[in-house]
Coordinates of C-alpha atoms in Angstrom, one line a residue:
M1076 CA 0.0 0.0 0.0
E1077 CA 1.4 3.4 -1.0
L1078 CA 2.1 5.8 1.7
G1079 CA 0.0 9.0 1.8
I1080 CA 1.6 12.3 1.1
R1081 CA 1.3 13.5 4.7
V1082 CA 3.2 10.4 5.9
K1083 CA 5.9 10.9 3.3
L1084 CA 6.3 14.5 4.4
Y1085 CA 6.6 13.4 8.1
I1086 CA 9.3 10.9 7.1
C1087 CA 11.2 13.5 5.1
C1088 CA 10.9 16.0 8.0
V1089 CA 12.2 13.4 10.5
G1090 CA 15.0 12.5 8.1
F1091 CA 16.2 16.1 7.7
L1092 CA 16.0 16.7 11.4
S1093 CA 18.1 13.6 12.0
I1094 CA 20.7 14.8 9.6
I1095 CA 20.9 18.2 11.5
I1096 CA 21.2 16.4 14.9
Y1097 CA 23.9 14.1 13.5
I1098 CA 26.0 16.9 12.0
T1099 CA 25.6 18.9 15.3
K1100 CA 26.7 16.0 17.5
E1101 CA 29.5 14.9 15.2
Y1102 CA 31.1 18.3 14.4
G1103 CA 29.5 20.7 16.8
L1104 CA 28.3 24.2 15.9
S1105 CA 31.1 26.0 14.2
A1106 CA 31.4 28.5 11.3
W1107 CA 32.3 25.8 8.8
S1108 CA 29.5 23.4 9.8
T1109 CA 26.8 26.1 9.6
L1110 CA 26.5 25.9 5.8
P1111 CA 25.9 22.1 5.6
L1112 CA 23.2 22.6 8.3
L1113 CA 21.4 25.2 6.3
V1114 CA 20.2 22.8 3.6
P1115 CA 18.6 20.1 5.8
A1116 CA 17.2 22.9 8.1
V1117 CA 15.5 24.7 5.2
C1118 CA 14.2 21.4 3.8
A1119 CA 12.8 20.4 7.2
A1120 CA 11.2 23.8 7.6
A1121 CA 9.6 23.5 4.1
C1122 CA 8.3 20.0 5.0
V1123 CA 6.7 21.3 8.2
D1124 CA 5.2 24.2 6.3
M1125 CA 3.8 21.9 3.6
L1126 CA 2.2 19.8 6.3
C1127 CA 0.6 22.9 7.7
K1128 CA -0.9 23.8 4.3
D1129 CA -3.1 20.7 4.2
P1130 CA -1.8 19.0 1.0
S1131 CA -4.3 17.1 -1.1
P1132 CA -4.2 13.3 -0.6
S1133 CA -3.7 12.9 -4.3
H1134 CA -0.4 14.7 -4.3
T1135 CA 2.9 12.9 -4.9
M1136 CA 6.1 14.2 -3.4
G1137 CA 7.0 15.7 -6.8
S1138 CA 3.7 17.4 -7.4
V1139 CA 3.4 18.8 -3.8
M1140 CA 6.9 20.3 -4.0
R1141 CA 6.2 21.8 -7.4
Q1142 CA 3.0 23.4 -6.2
Y1143 CA 4.6 24.6 -3.0
I1144 CA 7.6 26.2 -4.7
F1145 CA 5.3 27.8 -7.4
E1146 CA 2.9 29.2 -4.8
R1147 CA 5.6 30.5 -2.5
I1148 CA 7.5 32.3 -5.3
L1149 CA 4.4 33.8 -6.8
R1150 CA 3.0 35.0 -3.6
G1151 CA 6.2 36.8 -3.0
V1152 CA 6.6 38.2 -6.5
V1153 CA 3.0 39.1 -7.4
P1154 CA 2.7 42.0 -4.8
F1155 CA 5.9 43.6 -6.3
F1156 CA 4.6 43.3 -9.9
Y1157 CA 1.1 44.4 -8.9
S1158 CA 2.5 47.5 -7.2
S1159 CA 4.6 48.2 -10.4
I1160 CA 1.4 48.0 -12.5
I1161 CA -0.5 50.3 -10.2
N1162 CA 2.3 52.9 -10.0
A1163 CA 3.1 52.8 -13.7
D1164 CA 1.9 55.6 -16.0
P1165 CA -0.2 53.7 -18.6
R1166 CA 0.1 56.5 -21.2
K1167 CA 3.9 56.6 -20.9
V1168 CA 4.2 52.7 -21.1
Q1169 CA 1.9 52.6 -24.2
E1170 CA 3.7 55.4 -26.0
E1171 CA 7.1 53.7 -25.4
I1172 CA 5.9 50.4 -26.8
L1173 CA 4.2 52.2 -29.7
M1174 CA 7.4 54.0 -30.7
K1175 CA 9.5 50.9 -30.4
L1176 CA 7.0 49.0 -32.6
I1177 CA 7.1 51.7 -35.2
D1178 CA 11.0 51.9 -35.2
T1179 CA 11.4 48.1 -35.3
N1180 CA 8.9 47.6 -38.2
K1181 CA 9.6 50.7 -40.3
N1182 CA 11.3 48.6 -43.0
T1183 CA 8.5 46.0 -43.3
Q1184 CA 6.1 46.2 -46.2
Y1185 CA 3.4 47.5 -43.9
G1186 CA 5.9 50.1 -42.4
K1187 CA 6.8 51.3 -45.9
D1188 CA 3.2 51.5 -47.0
H1189 CA 2.3 53.6 -44.0
N1190 CA 5.5 55.7 -43.8
F1191 CA 6.6 54.5 -40.4
S1192 CA 10.1 56.1 -40.9
S1193 CA 8.5 59.6 -40.8
M1194 CA 6.7 58.9 -37.5
K1195 CA 8.8 60.4 -34.7
T1196 CA 6.2 60.9 -32.0
P1197 CA 2.9 59.2 -30.9
E1198 CA 1.1 62.3 -32.3
D1199 CA 2.7 61.6 -35.7
F1200 CA 1.2 58.1 -35.6
I1201 CA -2.2 59.4 -34.6
R1202 CA -2.1 62.0 -37.4
M1203 CA -0.7 59.8 -40.2
H1204 CA -2.1 56.3 -39.5
P1205 CA -5.8 55.6 -40.1
V1206 CA -8.1 54.1 -37.5
T1207 CA -8.3 50.5 -38.5
K1208 CA -10.5 47.4 -38.4
Y1209 CA -9.5 43.8 -39.2
D1210 CA -10.0 44.1 -43.0
H1211 CA -7.3 46.7 -43.1
F1212 CA -4.7 44.1 -42.1
E1213 CA -6.3 41.0 -43.7
S1214 CA -4.3 41.1 -47.0
Y1215 CA -1.0 41.5 -45.0
F1216 CA -2.0 38.6 -42.7
D1217 CA -2.7 36.5 -45.7
R1218 CA 0.7 37.1 -47.1
V1219 CA 2.3 36.2 -43.7
I1220 CA 0.2 33.0 -43.7
E1221 CA 1.5 32.2 -47.2
G1222 CA 5.1 32.3 -45.8
E1223 CA 6.2 35.7 -47.0
D1224 CA 8.8 37.4 -44.8
N1225 CA 9.0 41.0 -43.5
V1226 CA 5.4 41.8 -44.3
I1227 CA 4.1 43.4 -41.1
V1228 CA 6.4 42.3 -38.3
A1229 CA 10.2 42.4 -38.6
N1230 CA 12.5 39.4 -38.3
S1231 CA 9.7 37.1 -37.5
K1232 CA 8.0 34.0 -39.0
A1233 CA 4.5 33.0 -37.9
D1234 CA 4.6 29.8 -35.8
Y1235 CA 0.9 29.7 -35.1
I1236 CA -2.3 31.3 -36.4
V1237 CA -4.9 32.3 -33.9
L1238 CA -8.5 31.8 -35.1
S1239 CA -11.1 34.0 -33.5
S1240 CA -14.4 32.4 -32.3
G1241 CA -16.4 33.8 -35.2
T1242 CA -19.1 35.3 -33.0
T1243 CA -19.0 38.6 -34.9
G1244 CA -19.1 36.9 -38.3
N1245 CA -16.4 34.9 -40.1
N1246 CA -13.4 33.6 -38.2
K1247 CA -10.5 36.1 -38.2
K1248 CA -6.9 34.9 -38.6
Y1249 CA -4.0 36.4 -36.5
P1250 CA -0.5 35.1 -37.3
V1251 CA 1.6 35.1 -34.1
S1252 CA 5.1 34.3 -33.1
F1253 CA 7.5 34.5 -30.1
T1254 CA 10.3 35.8 -32.3
G1255 CA 11.5 39.2 -33.8
G1256 CA 9.1 42.2 -33.5
H1257 CA 6.5 40.0 -31.9
R1258 CA 8.5 40.1 -28.7
I1259 CA 8.1 43.8 -28.2
G1260 CA 5.7 44.4 -25.3
L1261 CA 5.1 40.6 -24.9
P1262 CA 7.0 40.3 -21.6
I1263 CA 4.9 43.2 -20.2
A1264 CA 1.7 41.7 -21.5
I1265 CA 2.4 38.3 -20.0
R1266 CA 3.6 39.7 -16.7
D1267 CA 0.5 42.0 -16.3
L1268 CA -2.1 39.3 -17.4
F1269 CA -0.4 36.7 -15.1
T1270 CA -0.3 39.2 -12.2
V1271 CA -3.9 40.1 -12.5
Y1272 CA -4.9 36.4 -12.8
L1273 CA -2.9 35.5 -9.7
S1274 CA -4.1 38.6 -7.8
M1275 CA -7.7 37.4 -8.4
R1276 CA -6.7 34.0 -7.2
R1277 CA -5.2 35.4 -4.0
K1278 CA -8.4 37.5 -3.5
Y1279 CA -10.7 34.4 -3.7
V1280 CA -8.2 31.9 -2.1
P1281 CA -6.4 34.2 0.4
K1282 CA -5.0 31.4 2.5
L1283 CA -2.2 29.4 1.0
T1284 CA -3.2 25.7 0.9
L1285 CA -1.9 22.8 -1.2
H1286 CA -5.3 21.8 -2.4
R1287 CA -5.4 21.2 -6.1
S1288 CA -7.2 23.4 -8.7
L1289 CA -9.1 22.3 -11.8
D1290 CA -8.3 24.4 -14.8
V1291 CA -10.6 23.1 -17.6
T1292 CA -8.8 23.8 -20.9
I1293 CA -10.2 22.2 -24.0
M1294 CA -7.8 21.7 -26.9
N1295 CA -8.9 21.3 -30.5
E1296 CA -7.2 19.6 -33.4
P1297 CA -5.2 22.3 -35.1
I1298 CA -5.7 23.0 -38.8
I1299 CA -2.4 22.8 -40.7
T1300 CA -2.0 25.4 -43.5
K1301 CA -0.3 24.6 -46.8
K1302 CA 2.9 26.1 -45.4
G1303 CA 2.7 23.8 -42.3
I1304 CA 1.7 26.4 -39.8
P1305 CA -0.8 25.1 -37.1
M1306 CA -4.0 27.2 -36.9
G1307 CA -6.6 27.1 -34.0
G1308 CA -7.9 28.8 -30.9
V1309 CA -5.7 30.9 -28.7
V1310 CA -5.4 28.2 -26.0
G1311 CA -3.8 25.9 -28.6
R1312 CA -0.5 27.8 -28.2
A1313 CA 0.2 26.8 -24.6
K1314 CA 0.0 23.1 -23.8
F1315 CA 0.6 23.1 -20.1
L1316 CA -1.3 23.3 -16.8
L1317 CA -0.1 25.1 -13.8
P1318 CA 1.5 23.2 -10.8
G1319 CA -1.2 22.0 -8.5
S1320 CA -3.6 21.1 -11.3
A1321 CA -6.0 18.2 -10.4
A1322 CA -5.7 16.9 -14.0
P1323 CA -2.4 15.8 -15.6
N1324 CA -0.8 17.6 -18.6
C1325 CA -1.5 14.6 -20.8
I1326 CA -5.2 15.5 -20.7
L1327 CA -4.3 18.3 -23.1
E1328 CA -3.6 15.7 -25.8
V1329 CA -7.4 14.8 -25.8
L1330 CA -8.8 16.8 -28.7
T1331 CA -12.5 15.9 -28.4
Q1332 CA -14.6 18.1 -26.1
D1333 CA -16.9 15.5 -24.6
E1334 CA -14.0 13.1 -23.8
A1335 CA -11.8 15.9 -22.3
L1336 CA -14.7 17.2 -20.1
Y1337 CA -15.4 13.6 -18.9
L1338 CA -11.7 13.3 -17.8
Y1339 CA -11.7 16.7 -16.2
A1340 CA -14.8 15.8 -14.3
L1341 CA -13.3 12.5 -13.2
Y1342 CA -10.1 14.1 -11.9
G1343 CA -12.1 16.9 -10.2
L1344 CA -14.5 14.5 -8.5
R1345 CA -11.8 12.4 -6.9
E1346 CA -10.6 15.5 -5.0
S1347 CA -12.2 15.9 -1.6
K1348 CA -11.1 19.6 -1.6
L1349 CA -10.5 21.9 -4.5
N1350 CA -9.1 25.4 -4.4
N1351 CA -11.1 26.5 -7.4
I1352 CA -12.5 25.4 -10.8
V1353 CA -11.6 27.6 -13.8
L1354 CA -13.8 27.5 -16.8
G1355 CA -13.1 30.0 -19.6
L1356 CA -16.4 30.0 -21.4
A1357 CA -20.0 29.8 -20.2
T1358 CA -20.8 27.1 -22.8
I1359 CA -17.9 25.0 -21.6
A1360 CA -19.0 25.5 -18.0
L1361 CA -22.6 24.4 -18.8
R1362 CA -21.4 21.3 -20.7
F1363 CA -18.9 20.4 -17.9
F1364 CA -21.6 20.4 -15.1
Q1365 CA -24.0 18.5 -17.4
T1366 CA -21.2 15.9 -17.8
I1367 CA -21.0 15.6 -14.0
E1368 CA -24.8 15.2 -13.7

């Protein structure tokens, strides 16, 4: 019979404490022996802390440590990032990103067509560039999808095409990449979105526990273009679940909605305690709870 996670943590804690006692008795407390004592001392303290955080019975040693480290780091980092967001001047940040985008992409086909090289200030951009809708960019996007280089974003090849949901008409295609000009503003966007998401999590789950969460993410079979670029929904880009997920990462390989929802429901129902259930769309939420019924 496999030992429960709490028993494993107790054993680890006793083991680390035994190492500390052995080193202390064998070598005494001296300047040179302090450093070797730090490692088992920190590990023992972490094990005690994990035990106090009521770890889910379904955790393994690996999964509980990953979630613990993840939560501890984020709960320390998020307040700093959140304060930097609150204290930042949104207009200044946006203007800096805008001018960097203009300068980086001035030699692309789009930059030449819209005279980016003459834009020296945000006011120049407002005056010289039209207010746009999707159809303004569509022909440029089509050229990127066909494999043409240097069309709208410099030094970048599309590695994925995001398809919109089509609720406002036909599906719209947005070629994206993590290379070249696409990287401008990306770290800020990821940091800010992640910080807001985690701040909301802290608001609704203020006490740190090692209960699992159920993030229901439905993947769809990507469409492959003639140039071999995968095309699908925005969630298709990131095939990973956060540490502490009640469902394993391999569930993201299930590409049929009903089967995936059944598996999410199965993993969720085996948990006696869940921190939260995350469902991105109302239609998915309805179908998920219908599956449980």
